PDB file of C-alpha atoms in Angstrom:
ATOM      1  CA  UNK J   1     -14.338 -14.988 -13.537  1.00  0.00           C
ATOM      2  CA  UNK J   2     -14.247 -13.912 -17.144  1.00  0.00           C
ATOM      3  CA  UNK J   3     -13.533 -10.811 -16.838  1.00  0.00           C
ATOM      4  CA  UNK J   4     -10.163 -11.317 -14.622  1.00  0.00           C
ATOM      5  CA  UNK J   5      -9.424 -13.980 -17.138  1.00  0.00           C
ATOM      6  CA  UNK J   6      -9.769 -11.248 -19.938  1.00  0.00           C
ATOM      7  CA  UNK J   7      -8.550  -8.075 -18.045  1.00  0.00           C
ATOM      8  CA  UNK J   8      -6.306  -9.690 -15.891  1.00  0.00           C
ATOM      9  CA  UNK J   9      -4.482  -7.494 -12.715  1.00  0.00           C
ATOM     10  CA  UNK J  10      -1.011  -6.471 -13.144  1.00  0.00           C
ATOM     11  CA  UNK J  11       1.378  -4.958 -11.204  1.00  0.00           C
ATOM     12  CA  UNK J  12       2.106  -1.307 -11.813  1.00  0.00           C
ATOM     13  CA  UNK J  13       5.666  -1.583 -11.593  1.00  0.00           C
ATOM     14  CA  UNK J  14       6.457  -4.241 -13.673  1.00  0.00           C
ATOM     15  CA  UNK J  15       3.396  -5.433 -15.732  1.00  0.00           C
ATOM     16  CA  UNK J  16       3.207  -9.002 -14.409  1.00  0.00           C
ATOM     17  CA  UNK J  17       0.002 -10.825 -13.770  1.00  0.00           C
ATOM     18  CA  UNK J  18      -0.659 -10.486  -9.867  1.00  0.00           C
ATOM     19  CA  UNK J  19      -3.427 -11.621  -8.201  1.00  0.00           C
ATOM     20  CA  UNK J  20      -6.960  -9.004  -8.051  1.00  0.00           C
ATOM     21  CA  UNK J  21      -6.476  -7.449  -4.654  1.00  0.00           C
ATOM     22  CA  UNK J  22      -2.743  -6.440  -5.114  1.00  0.00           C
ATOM     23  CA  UNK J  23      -0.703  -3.722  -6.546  1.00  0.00           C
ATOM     24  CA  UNK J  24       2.292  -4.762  -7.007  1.00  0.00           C
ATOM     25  CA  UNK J  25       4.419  -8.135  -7.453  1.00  0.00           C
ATOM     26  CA  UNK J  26       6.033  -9.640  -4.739  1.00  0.00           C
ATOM     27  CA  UNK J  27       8.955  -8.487  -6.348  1.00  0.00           C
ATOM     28  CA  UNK J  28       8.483  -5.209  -6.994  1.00  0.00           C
ATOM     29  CA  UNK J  29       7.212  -4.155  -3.686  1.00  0.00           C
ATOM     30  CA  UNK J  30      10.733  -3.745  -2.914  1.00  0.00           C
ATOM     31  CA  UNK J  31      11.040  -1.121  -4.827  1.00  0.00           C
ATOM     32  CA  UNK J  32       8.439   0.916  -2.553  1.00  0.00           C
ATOM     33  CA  UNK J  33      10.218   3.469  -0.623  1.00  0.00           C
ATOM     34  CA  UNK J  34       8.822   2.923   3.247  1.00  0.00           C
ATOM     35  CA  UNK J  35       9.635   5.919   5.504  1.00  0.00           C
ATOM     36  CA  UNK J  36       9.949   3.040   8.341  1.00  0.00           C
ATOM     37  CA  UNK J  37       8.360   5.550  10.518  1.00  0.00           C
ATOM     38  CA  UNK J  38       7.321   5.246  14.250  1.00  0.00           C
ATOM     39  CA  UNK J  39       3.951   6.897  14.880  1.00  0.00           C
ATOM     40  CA  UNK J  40       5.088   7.819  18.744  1.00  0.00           C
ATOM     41  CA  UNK J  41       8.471   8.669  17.813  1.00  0.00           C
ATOM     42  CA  UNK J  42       9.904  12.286  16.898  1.00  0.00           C
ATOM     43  CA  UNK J  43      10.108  11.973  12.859  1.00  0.00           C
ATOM     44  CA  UNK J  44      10.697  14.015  10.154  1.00  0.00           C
ATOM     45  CA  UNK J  45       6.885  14.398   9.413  1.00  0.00           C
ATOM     46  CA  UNK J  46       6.709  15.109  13.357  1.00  0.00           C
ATOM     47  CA  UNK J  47       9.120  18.189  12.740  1.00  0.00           C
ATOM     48  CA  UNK J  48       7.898  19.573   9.575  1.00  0.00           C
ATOM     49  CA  UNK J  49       3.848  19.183  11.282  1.00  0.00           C
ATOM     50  CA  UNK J  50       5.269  21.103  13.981  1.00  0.00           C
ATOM     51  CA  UNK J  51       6.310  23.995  12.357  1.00  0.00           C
ATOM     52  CA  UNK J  52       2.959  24.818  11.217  1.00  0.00           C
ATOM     53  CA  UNK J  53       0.577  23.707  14.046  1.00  0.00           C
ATOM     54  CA  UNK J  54       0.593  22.104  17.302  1.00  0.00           C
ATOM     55  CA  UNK J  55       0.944  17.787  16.677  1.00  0.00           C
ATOM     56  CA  UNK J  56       1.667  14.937  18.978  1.00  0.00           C
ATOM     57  CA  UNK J  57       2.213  11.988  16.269  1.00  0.00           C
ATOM     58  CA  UNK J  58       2.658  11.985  12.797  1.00  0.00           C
ATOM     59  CA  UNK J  59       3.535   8.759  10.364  1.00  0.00           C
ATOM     60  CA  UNK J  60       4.061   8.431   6.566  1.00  0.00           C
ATOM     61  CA  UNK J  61       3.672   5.136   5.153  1.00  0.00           C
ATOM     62  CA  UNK J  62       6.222   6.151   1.991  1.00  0.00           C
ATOM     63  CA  UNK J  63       8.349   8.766   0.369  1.00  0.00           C
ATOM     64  CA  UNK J  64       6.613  10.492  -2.579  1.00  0.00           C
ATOM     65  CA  UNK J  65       9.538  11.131  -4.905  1.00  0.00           C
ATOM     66  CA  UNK J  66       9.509  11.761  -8.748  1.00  0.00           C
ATOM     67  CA  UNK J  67       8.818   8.835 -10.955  1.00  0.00           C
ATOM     68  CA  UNK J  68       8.725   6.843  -8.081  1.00  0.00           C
ATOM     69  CA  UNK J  69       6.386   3.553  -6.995  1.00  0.00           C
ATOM     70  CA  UNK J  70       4.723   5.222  -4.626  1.00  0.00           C
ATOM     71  CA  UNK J  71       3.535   8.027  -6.461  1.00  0.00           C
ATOM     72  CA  UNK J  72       2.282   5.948  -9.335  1.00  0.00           C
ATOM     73  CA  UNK J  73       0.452   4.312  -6.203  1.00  0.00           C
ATOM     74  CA  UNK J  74      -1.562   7.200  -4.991  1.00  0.00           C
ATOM     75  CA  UNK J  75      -1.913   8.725  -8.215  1.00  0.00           C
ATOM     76  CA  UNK J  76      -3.770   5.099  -9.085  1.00  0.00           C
ATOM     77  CA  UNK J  77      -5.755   5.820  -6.262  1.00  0.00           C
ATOM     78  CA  UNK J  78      -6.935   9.631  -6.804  1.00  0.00           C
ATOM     79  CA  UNK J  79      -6.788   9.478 -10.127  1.00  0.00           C
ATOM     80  CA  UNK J  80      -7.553   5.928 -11.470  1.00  0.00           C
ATOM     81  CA  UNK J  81     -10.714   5.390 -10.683  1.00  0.00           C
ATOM     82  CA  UNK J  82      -9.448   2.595  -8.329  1.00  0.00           C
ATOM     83  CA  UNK J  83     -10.713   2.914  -4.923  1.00  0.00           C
ATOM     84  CA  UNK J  84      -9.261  -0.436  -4.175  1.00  0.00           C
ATOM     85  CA  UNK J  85      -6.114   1.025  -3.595  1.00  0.00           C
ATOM     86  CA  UNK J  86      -6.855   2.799  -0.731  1.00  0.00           C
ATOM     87  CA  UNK J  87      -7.976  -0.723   0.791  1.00  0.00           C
ATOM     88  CA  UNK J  88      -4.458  -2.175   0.018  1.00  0.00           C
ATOM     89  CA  UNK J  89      -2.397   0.592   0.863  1.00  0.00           C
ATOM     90  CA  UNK J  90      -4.128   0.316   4.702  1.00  0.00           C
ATOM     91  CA  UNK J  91      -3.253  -3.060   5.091  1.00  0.00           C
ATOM     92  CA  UNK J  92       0.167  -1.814   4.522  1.00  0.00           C
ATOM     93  CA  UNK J  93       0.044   0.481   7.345  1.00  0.00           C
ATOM     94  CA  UNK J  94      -1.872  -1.955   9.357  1.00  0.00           C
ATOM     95  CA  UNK J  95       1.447  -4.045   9.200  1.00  0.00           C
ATOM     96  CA  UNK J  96       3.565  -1.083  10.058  1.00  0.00           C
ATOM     97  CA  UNK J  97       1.733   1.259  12.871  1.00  0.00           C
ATOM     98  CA  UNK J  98       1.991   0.414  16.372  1.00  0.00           C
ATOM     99  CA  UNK J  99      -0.043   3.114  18.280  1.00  0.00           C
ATOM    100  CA  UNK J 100       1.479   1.672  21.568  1.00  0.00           C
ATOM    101  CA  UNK J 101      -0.381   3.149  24.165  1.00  0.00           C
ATOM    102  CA  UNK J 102      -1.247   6.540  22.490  1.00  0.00           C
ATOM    103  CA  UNK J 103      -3.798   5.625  20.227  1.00  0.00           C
ATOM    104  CA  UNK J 104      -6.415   8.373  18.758  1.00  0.00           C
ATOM    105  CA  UNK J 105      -9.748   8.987  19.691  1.00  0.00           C
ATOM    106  CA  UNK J 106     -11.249   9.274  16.607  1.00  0.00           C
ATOM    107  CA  UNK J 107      -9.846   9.193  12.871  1.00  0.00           C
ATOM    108  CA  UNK J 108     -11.167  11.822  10.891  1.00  0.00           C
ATOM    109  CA  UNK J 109     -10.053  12.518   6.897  1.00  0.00           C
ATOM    110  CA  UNK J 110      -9.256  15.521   5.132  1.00  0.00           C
ATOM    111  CA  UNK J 111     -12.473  15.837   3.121  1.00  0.00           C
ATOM    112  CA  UNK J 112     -13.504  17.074  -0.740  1.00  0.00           C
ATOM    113  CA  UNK J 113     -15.757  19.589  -1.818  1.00  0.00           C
ATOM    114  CA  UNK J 114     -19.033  17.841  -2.694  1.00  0.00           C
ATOM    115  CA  UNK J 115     -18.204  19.511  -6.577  1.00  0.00           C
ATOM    116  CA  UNK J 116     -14.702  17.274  -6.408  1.00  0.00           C
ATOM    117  CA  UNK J 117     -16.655  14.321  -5.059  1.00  0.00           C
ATOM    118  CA  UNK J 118     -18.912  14.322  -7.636  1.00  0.00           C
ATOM    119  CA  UNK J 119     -16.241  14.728 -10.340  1.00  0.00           C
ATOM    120  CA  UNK J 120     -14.087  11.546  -8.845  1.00  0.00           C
ATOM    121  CA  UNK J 121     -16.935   9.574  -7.929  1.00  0.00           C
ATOM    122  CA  UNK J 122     -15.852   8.457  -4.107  1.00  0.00           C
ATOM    123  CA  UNK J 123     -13.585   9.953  -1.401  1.00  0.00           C
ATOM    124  CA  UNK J 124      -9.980   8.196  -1.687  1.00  0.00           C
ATOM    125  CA  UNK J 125      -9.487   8.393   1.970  1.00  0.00           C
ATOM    126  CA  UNK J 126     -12.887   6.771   3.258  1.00  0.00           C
ATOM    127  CA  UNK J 127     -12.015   3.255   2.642  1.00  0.00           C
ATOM    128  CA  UNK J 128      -8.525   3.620   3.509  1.00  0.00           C
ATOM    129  CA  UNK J 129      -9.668   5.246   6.754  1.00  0.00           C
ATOM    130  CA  UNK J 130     -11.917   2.546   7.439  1.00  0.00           C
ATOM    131  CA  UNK J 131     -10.066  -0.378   7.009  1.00  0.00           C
ATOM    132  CA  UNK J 132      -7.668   0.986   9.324  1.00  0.00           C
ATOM    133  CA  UNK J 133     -10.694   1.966  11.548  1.00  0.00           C
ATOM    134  CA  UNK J 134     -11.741  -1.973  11.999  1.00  0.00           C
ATOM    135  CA  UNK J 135      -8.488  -3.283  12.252  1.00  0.00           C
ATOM    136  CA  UNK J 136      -7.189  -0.892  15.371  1.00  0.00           C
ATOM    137  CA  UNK J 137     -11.011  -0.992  16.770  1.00  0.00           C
ATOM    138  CA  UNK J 138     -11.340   3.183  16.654  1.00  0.00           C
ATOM    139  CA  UNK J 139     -14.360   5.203  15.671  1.00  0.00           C
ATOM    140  CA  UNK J 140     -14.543   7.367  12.629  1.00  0.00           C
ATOM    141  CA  UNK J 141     -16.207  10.482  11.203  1.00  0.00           C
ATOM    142  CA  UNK J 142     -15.713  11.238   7.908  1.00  0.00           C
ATOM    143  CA  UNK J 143     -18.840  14.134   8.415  1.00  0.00           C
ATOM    144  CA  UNK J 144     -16.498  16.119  10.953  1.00  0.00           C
ATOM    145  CA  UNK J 145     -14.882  18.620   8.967  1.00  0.00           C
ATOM    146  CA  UNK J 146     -16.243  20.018   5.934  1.00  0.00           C
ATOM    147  CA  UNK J 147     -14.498  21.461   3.067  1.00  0.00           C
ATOM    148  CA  UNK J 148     -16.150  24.663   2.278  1.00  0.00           C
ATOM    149  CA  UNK J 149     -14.694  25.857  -1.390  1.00  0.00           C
ATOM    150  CA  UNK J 150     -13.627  24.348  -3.775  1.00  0.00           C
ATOM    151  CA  UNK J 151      -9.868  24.629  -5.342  1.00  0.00           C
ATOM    152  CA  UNK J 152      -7.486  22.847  -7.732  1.00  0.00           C
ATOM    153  CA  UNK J 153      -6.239  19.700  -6.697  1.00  0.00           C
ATOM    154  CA  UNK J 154      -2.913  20.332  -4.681  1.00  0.00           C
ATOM    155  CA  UNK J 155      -1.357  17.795  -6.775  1.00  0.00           C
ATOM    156  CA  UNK J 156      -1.585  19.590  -9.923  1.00  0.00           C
ATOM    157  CA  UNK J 157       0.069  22.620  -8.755  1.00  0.00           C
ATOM    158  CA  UNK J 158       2.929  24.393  -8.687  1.00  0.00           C
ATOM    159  CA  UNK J 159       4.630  24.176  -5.162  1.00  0.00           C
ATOM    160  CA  UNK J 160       5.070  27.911  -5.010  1.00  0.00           C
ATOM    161  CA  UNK J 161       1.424  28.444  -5.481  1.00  0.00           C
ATOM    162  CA  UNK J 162      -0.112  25.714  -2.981  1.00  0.00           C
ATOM    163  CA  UNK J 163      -1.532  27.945  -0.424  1.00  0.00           C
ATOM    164  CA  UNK J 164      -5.210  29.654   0.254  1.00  0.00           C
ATOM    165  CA  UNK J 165      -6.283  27.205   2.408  1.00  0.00           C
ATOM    166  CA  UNK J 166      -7.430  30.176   5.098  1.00  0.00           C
ATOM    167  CA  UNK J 167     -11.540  29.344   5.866  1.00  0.00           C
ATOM    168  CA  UNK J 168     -10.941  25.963   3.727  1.00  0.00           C
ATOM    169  CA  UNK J 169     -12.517  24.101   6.374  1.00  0.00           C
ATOM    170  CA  UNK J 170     -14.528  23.902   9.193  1.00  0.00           C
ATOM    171  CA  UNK J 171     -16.475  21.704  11.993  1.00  0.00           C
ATOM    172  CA  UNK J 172     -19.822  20.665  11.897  1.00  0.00           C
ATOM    173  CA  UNK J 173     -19.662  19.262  15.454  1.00  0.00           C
ATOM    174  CA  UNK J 174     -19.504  19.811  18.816  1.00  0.00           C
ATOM    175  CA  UNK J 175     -15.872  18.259  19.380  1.00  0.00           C
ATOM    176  CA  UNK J 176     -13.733  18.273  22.731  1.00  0.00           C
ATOM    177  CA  UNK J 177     -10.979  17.249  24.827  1.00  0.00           C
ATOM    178  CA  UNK J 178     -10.305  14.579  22.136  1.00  0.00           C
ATOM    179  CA  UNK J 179      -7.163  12.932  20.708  1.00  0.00           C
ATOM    180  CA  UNK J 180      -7.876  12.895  16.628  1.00  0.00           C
ATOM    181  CA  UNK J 181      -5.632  11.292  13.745  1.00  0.00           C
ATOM    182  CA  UNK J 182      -6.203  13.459  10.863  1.00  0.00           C
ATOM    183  CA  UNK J 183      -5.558  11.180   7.642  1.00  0.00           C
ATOM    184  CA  UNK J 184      -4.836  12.792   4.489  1.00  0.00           C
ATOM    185  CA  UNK J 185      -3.424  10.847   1.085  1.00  0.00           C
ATOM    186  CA  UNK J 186      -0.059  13.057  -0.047  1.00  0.00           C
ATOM    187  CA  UNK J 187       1.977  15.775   3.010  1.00  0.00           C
ATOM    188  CA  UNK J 188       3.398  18.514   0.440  1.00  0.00           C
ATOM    189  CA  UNK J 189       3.807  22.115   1.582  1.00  0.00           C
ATOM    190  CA  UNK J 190       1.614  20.686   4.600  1.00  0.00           C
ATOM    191  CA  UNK J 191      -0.742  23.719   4.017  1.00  0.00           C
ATOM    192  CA  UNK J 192      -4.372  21.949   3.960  1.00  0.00           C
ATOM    193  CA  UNK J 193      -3.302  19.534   6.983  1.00  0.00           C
ATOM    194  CA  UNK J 194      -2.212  22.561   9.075  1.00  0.00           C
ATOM    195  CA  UNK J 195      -5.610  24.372   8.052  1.00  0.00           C
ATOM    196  CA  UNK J 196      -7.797  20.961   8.794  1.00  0.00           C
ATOM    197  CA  UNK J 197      -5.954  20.856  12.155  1.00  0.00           C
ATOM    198  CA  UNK J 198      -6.118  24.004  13.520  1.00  0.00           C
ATOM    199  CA  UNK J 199      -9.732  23.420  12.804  1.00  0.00           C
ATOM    200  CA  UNK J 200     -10.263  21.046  15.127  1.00  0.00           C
ATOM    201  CA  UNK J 201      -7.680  22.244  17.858  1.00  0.00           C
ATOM    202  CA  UNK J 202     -10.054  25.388  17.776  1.00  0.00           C
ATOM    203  CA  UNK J 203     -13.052  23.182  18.624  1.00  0.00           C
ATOM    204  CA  UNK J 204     -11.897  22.454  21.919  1.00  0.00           C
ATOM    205  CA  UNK J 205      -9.006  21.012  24.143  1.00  0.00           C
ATOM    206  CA  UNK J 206      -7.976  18.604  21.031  1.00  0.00           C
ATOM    207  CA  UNK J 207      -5.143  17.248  20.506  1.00  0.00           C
ATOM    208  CA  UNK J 208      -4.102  16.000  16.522  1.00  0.00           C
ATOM    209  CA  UNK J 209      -2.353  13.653  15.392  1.00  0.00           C
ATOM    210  CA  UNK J 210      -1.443  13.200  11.707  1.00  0.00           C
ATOM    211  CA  UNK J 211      -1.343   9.871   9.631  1.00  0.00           C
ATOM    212  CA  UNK J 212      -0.371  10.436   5.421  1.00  0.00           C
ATOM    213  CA  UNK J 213      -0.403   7.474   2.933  1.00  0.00           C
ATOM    214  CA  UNK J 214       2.931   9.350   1.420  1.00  0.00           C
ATOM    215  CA  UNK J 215       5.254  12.620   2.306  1.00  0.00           C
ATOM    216  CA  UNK J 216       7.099  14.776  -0.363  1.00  0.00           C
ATOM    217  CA  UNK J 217      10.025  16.110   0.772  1.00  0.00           C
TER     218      UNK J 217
END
């Protein structure tokens, strides 16, 4: 098509031509820095989740480090206009996540104030959270929680001041005795997962489980 022929796709990395669907080249995907998690073995994400609220599973598909690949990744997603990404980066964890026998219930996804939505134009999690929805067969609800105010993007600020997340959220629905994979995009301070989850453990005999595209440590 002309305009791939004119605008060609390049990898963010390294600038060469890749093909539409892609991010990176098959060379500089190596330079993406996979946690190698296992979703139903104690991690790192596991420990730091369990400091702050009860969690059975958690997985991180990469590290989120300064100047790295993987942040100019999900900052291409939340921030470039390019919902794509969150299609690509699924497949990734499609490859990656075994639920074994322990899979959720229901995947739900930390959700944006309808103000933030407007401003960005989609949800960066939705398609993300349904192409992993189809491929491991499991229902989703991205109407679950709701996001009730609306605050700077966590991203933006300082670490020290990433907090006042009390009464960010709540549930619209009737939700019990349910095993739920809460999906969020970036696991910083951990602050807005922790509020999202205690949410839902409120609801009713739920148990959470926590799935992240990328984990700052």
């Amino acid at each position: 098509m002309l305009p791939d022929l004119l605008f060609p796709n390049r990898c963010l990395q390294c600038n060469r031509i890749i093909a539409a669907q892609e991010l990176v080249c098959g060379i500089c995907i190596e330079q993406v820095n996979f946690t190698h998690q296992e979703f139903t073995t104690p991690n790192s994400l596991t420990e730091r989740c369990s400091l702050l609220f009860p969690v059975k599973h958690a997985f991180a598909l990469m590290q989120f480090e300064e100047d790295s690949l993987s942040r100019k990744i999900v900052h291409q997603l939340k921030y470039g206009k390019r919902e794509i990404v969150g299609k690509v980066l699924a497949g990734w964890v499609c490859e990656r996540l075994d639920f074994a026998d322990d899979a959720p219930d229901l995947i739900i996804t930390v959700p944006l104030h309808p103000k933030k939505l407007r401003e960005r134009g989609y949800n960066q999690l939705h398609l993300f959270t349904e192409t992993l929805a189809a491929h491991f067969n499991i229902a989703f609800d991205h109407q679950l929680v709701k996001r009730n105010h609306y605050l700077k993007a966590q991203a933006k600020k300082d670490k020290l001041h990433r907090t006042g997340t009390e009464g960010l959220f709540s549930v619209t629905k009737t939700i019990e005795n349910r095993h739920l994979l809460i999906i969020d995009d970036v696991f910083t301070t951990g602050n807005t997962m922790s509020s999202v989850a205690w949410e839902i453990l409120k609801a009713g005999n739920n148990t959470v489980s926590v799935l992240v595209m990328a984990v700052d440590e």
